[in-house]
CSV table of C-alpha atoms in Angstrom, one decimal:
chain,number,residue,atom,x,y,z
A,10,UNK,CA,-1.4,-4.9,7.6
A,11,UNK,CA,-0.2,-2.0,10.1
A,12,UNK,CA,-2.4,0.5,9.5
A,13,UNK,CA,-5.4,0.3,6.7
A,14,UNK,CA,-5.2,4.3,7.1
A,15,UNK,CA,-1.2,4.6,6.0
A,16,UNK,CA,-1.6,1.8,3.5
A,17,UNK,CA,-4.4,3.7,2.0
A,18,UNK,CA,-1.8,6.6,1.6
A,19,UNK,CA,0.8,4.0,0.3
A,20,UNK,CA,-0.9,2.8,-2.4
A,21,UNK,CA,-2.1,6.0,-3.5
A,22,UNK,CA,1.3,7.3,-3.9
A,23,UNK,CA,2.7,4.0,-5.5
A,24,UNK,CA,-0.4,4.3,-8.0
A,25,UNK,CA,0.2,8.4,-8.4
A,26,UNK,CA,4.2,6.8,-9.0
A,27,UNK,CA,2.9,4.2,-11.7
A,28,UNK,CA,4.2,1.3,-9.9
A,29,UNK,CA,1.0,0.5,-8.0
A,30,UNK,CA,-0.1,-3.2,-7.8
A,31,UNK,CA,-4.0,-3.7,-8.4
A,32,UNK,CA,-4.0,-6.6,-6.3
A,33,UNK,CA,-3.3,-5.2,-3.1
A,34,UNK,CA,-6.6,-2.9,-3.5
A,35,UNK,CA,-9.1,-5.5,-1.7
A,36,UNK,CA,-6.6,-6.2,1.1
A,37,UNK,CA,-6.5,-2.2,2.0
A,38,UNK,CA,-10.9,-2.4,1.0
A,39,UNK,CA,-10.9,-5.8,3.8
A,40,UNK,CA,-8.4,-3.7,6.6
A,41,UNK,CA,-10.6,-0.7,5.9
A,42,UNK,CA,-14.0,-2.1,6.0
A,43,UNK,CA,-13.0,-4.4,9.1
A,44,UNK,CA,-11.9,-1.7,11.0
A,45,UNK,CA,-14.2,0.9,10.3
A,46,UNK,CA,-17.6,-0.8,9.2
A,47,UNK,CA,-17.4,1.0,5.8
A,48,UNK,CA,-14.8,3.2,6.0
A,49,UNK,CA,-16.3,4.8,3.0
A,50,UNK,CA,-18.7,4.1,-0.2
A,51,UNK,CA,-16.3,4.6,-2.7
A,52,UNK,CA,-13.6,2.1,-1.3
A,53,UNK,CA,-15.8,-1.1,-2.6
A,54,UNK,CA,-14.8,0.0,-6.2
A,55,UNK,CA,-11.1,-1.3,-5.1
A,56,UNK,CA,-12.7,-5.0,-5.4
A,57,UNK,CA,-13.6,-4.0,-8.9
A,58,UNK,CA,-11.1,-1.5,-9.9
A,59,UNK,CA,-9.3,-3.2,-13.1
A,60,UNK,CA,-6.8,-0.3,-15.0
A,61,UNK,CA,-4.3,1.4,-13.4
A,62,UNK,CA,-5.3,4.9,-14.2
A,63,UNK,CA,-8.7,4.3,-12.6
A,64,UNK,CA,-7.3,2.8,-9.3
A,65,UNK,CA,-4.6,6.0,-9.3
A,66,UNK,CA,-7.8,8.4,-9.2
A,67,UNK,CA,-9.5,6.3,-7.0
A,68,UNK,CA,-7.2,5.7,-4.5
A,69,UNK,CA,-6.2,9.3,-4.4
A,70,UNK,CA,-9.3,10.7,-3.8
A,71,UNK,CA,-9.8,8.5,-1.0
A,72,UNK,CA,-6.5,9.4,0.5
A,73,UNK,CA,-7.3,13.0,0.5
A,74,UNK,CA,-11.2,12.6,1.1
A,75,UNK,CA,-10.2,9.8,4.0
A,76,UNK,CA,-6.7,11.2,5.4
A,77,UNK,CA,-6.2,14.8,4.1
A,78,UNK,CA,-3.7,13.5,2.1
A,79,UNK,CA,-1.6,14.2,-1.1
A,80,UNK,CA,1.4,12.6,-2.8
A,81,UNK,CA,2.9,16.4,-3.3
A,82,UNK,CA,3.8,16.7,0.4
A,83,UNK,CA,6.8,15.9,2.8
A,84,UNK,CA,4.3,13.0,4.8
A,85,UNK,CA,4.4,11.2,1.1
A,86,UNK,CA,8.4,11.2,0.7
A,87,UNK,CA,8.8,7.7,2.8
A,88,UNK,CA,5.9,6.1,0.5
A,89,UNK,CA,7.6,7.8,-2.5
A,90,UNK,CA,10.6,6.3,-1.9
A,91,UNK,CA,9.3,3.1,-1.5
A,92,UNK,CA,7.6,3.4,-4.9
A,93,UNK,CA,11.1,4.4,-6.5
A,94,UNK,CA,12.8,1.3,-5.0
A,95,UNK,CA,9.8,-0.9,-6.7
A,96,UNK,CA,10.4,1.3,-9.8
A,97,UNK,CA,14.0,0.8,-10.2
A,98,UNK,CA,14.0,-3.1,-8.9
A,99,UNK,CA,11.4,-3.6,-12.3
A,100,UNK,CA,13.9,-1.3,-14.1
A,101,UNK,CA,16.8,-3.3,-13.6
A,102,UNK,CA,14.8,-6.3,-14.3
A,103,UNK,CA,14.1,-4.8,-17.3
A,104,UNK,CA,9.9,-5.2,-16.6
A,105,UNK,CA,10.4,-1.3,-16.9
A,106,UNK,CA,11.5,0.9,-19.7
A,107,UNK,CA,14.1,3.7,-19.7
A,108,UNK,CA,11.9,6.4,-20.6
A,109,UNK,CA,9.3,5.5,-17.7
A,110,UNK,CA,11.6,5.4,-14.9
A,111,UNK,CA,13.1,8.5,-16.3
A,112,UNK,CA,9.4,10.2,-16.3
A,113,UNK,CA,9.0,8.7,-12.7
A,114,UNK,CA,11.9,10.2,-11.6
A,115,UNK,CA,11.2,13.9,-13.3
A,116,UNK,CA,8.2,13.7,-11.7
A,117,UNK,CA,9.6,12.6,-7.9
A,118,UNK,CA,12.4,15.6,-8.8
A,119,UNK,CA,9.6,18.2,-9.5
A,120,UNK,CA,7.5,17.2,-6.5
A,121,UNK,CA,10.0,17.3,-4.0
A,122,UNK,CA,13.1,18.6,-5.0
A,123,UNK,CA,11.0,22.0,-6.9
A,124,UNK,CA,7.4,22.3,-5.8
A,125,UNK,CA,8.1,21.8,-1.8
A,126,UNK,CA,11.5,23.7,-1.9
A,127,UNK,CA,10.2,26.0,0.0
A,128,UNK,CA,8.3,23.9,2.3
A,129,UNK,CA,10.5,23.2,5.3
A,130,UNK,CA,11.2,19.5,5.7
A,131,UNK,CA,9.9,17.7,9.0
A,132,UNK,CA,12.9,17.0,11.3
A,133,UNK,CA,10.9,13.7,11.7
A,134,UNK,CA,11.7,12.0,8.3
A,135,UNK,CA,15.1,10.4,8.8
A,136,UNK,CA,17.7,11.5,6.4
A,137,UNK,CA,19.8,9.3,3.9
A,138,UNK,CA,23.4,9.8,3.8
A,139,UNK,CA,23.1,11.3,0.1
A,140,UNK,CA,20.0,12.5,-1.7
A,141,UNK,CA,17.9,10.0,-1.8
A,142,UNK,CA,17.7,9.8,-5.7
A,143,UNK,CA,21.1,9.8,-6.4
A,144,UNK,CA,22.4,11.0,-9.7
A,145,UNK,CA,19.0,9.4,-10.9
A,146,UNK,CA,18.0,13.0,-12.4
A,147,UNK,CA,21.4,13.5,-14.4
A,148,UNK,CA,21.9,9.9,-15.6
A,149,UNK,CA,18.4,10.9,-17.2
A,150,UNK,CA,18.6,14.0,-18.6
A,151,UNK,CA,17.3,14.4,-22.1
A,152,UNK,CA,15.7,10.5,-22.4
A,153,UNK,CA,14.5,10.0,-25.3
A,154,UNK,CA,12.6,6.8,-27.1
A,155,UNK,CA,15.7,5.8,-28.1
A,156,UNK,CA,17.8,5.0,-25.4
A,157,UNK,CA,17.4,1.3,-23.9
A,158,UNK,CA,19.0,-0.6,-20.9
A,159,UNK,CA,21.6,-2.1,-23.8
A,160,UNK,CA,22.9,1.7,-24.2
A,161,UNK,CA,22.8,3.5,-20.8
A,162,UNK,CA,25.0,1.0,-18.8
A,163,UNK,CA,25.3,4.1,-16.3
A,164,UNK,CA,21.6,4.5,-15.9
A,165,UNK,CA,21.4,0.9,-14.9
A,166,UNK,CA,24.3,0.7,-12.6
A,167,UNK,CA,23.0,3.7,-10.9
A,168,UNK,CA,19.3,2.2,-10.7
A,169,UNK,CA,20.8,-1.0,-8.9
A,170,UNK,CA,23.2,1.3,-6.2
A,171,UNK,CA,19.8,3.4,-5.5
A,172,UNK,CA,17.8,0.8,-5.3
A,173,UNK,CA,20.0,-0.5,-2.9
A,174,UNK,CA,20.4,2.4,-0.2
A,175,UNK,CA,17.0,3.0,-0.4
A,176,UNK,CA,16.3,-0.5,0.6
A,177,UNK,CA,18.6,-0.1,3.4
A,178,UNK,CA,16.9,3.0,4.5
A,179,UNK,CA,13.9,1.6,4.5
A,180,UNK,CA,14.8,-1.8,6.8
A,181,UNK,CA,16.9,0.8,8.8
A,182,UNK,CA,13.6,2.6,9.3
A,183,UNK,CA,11.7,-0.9,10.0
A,184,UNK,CA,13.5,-0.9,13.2
């Protein structure tokens, strides 16, 4: 694990996302508690933490109490990113509906493309080629219950070409 601080943060925006994985809560608790002692009381609950909804609180409070930090700001876009990537690779494996990857990505489009508009952008994040969600937001627009991966062809094909520069952002990033 590189740092038990940043995958704190990670996992508390994959959770905030929806896509966070329960079983990767004790190895953050283990890389915490090694390295600090107890890095805090409340991270012990990630050995016990069992719903989704209750490790997304947790692990956000801990992130801000811990690290002063909050998925609705620019040092959460690389995480965010990474959750979308996860997001749209169980999309396209269809372990994710249409209308929660569309939610996910009204709510990655509200966070950073509305509420930090005005919040200038580090220099320090590197930037993608083309907007980072690609035409996610319009292949979207008015989801309904109805639609499914059988009728929005588009919606998947853009999924998988997303999914895909993101990834190479992120291994260009790696190195």
């Amino acid at each position: 694990m590189t740092n038990w601080r940043e995958e704190l943060n990670r996992v508390a925006v994959e959770f905030w996302c929806g896509v966070g994985m329960l079983e990767e809560l004790p190895t953050v608790a283990d890389a915490a508690n090694a390295d600090q002692g107890e890095a805090h009381p409340d991270i012990w609950d990630f050995y016990t933490c069992t719903t989704a909804s209750e490790a997304a609180s947790l692990t956000l409070k801990l992130a801000w109490k811990l690290n002063r930090f909050t998925p609705i700001s620019w040092e959460a876009l690389p995480y965010a990113q990474g959750a979308l990537m996860r997001a749209l690779d169980d999309f396209v494996a269809r372990k994710l509906s249409v209308s929660i990857l569309c939610k996910l990505v009204e709510n990655l489009d509200t966070t950073f493309n509305i509420r930090l508009n005005r919040v200038p952008e580090p220099e320090s994040l590197s930037k993608l080629k083309e907007p980072w969600m690609g035409n996610l937001w319009n292949n979207c627009d008015w989801c309904d219950d109805s639609w499914s991966h059988e009728n929005r062809p588009a919606l998947v094909e853009e999924a998988q070409r997303v999914a895909r520069m993101l990834r190479e952002a992120l291994n260009a990033r790696a190195e």
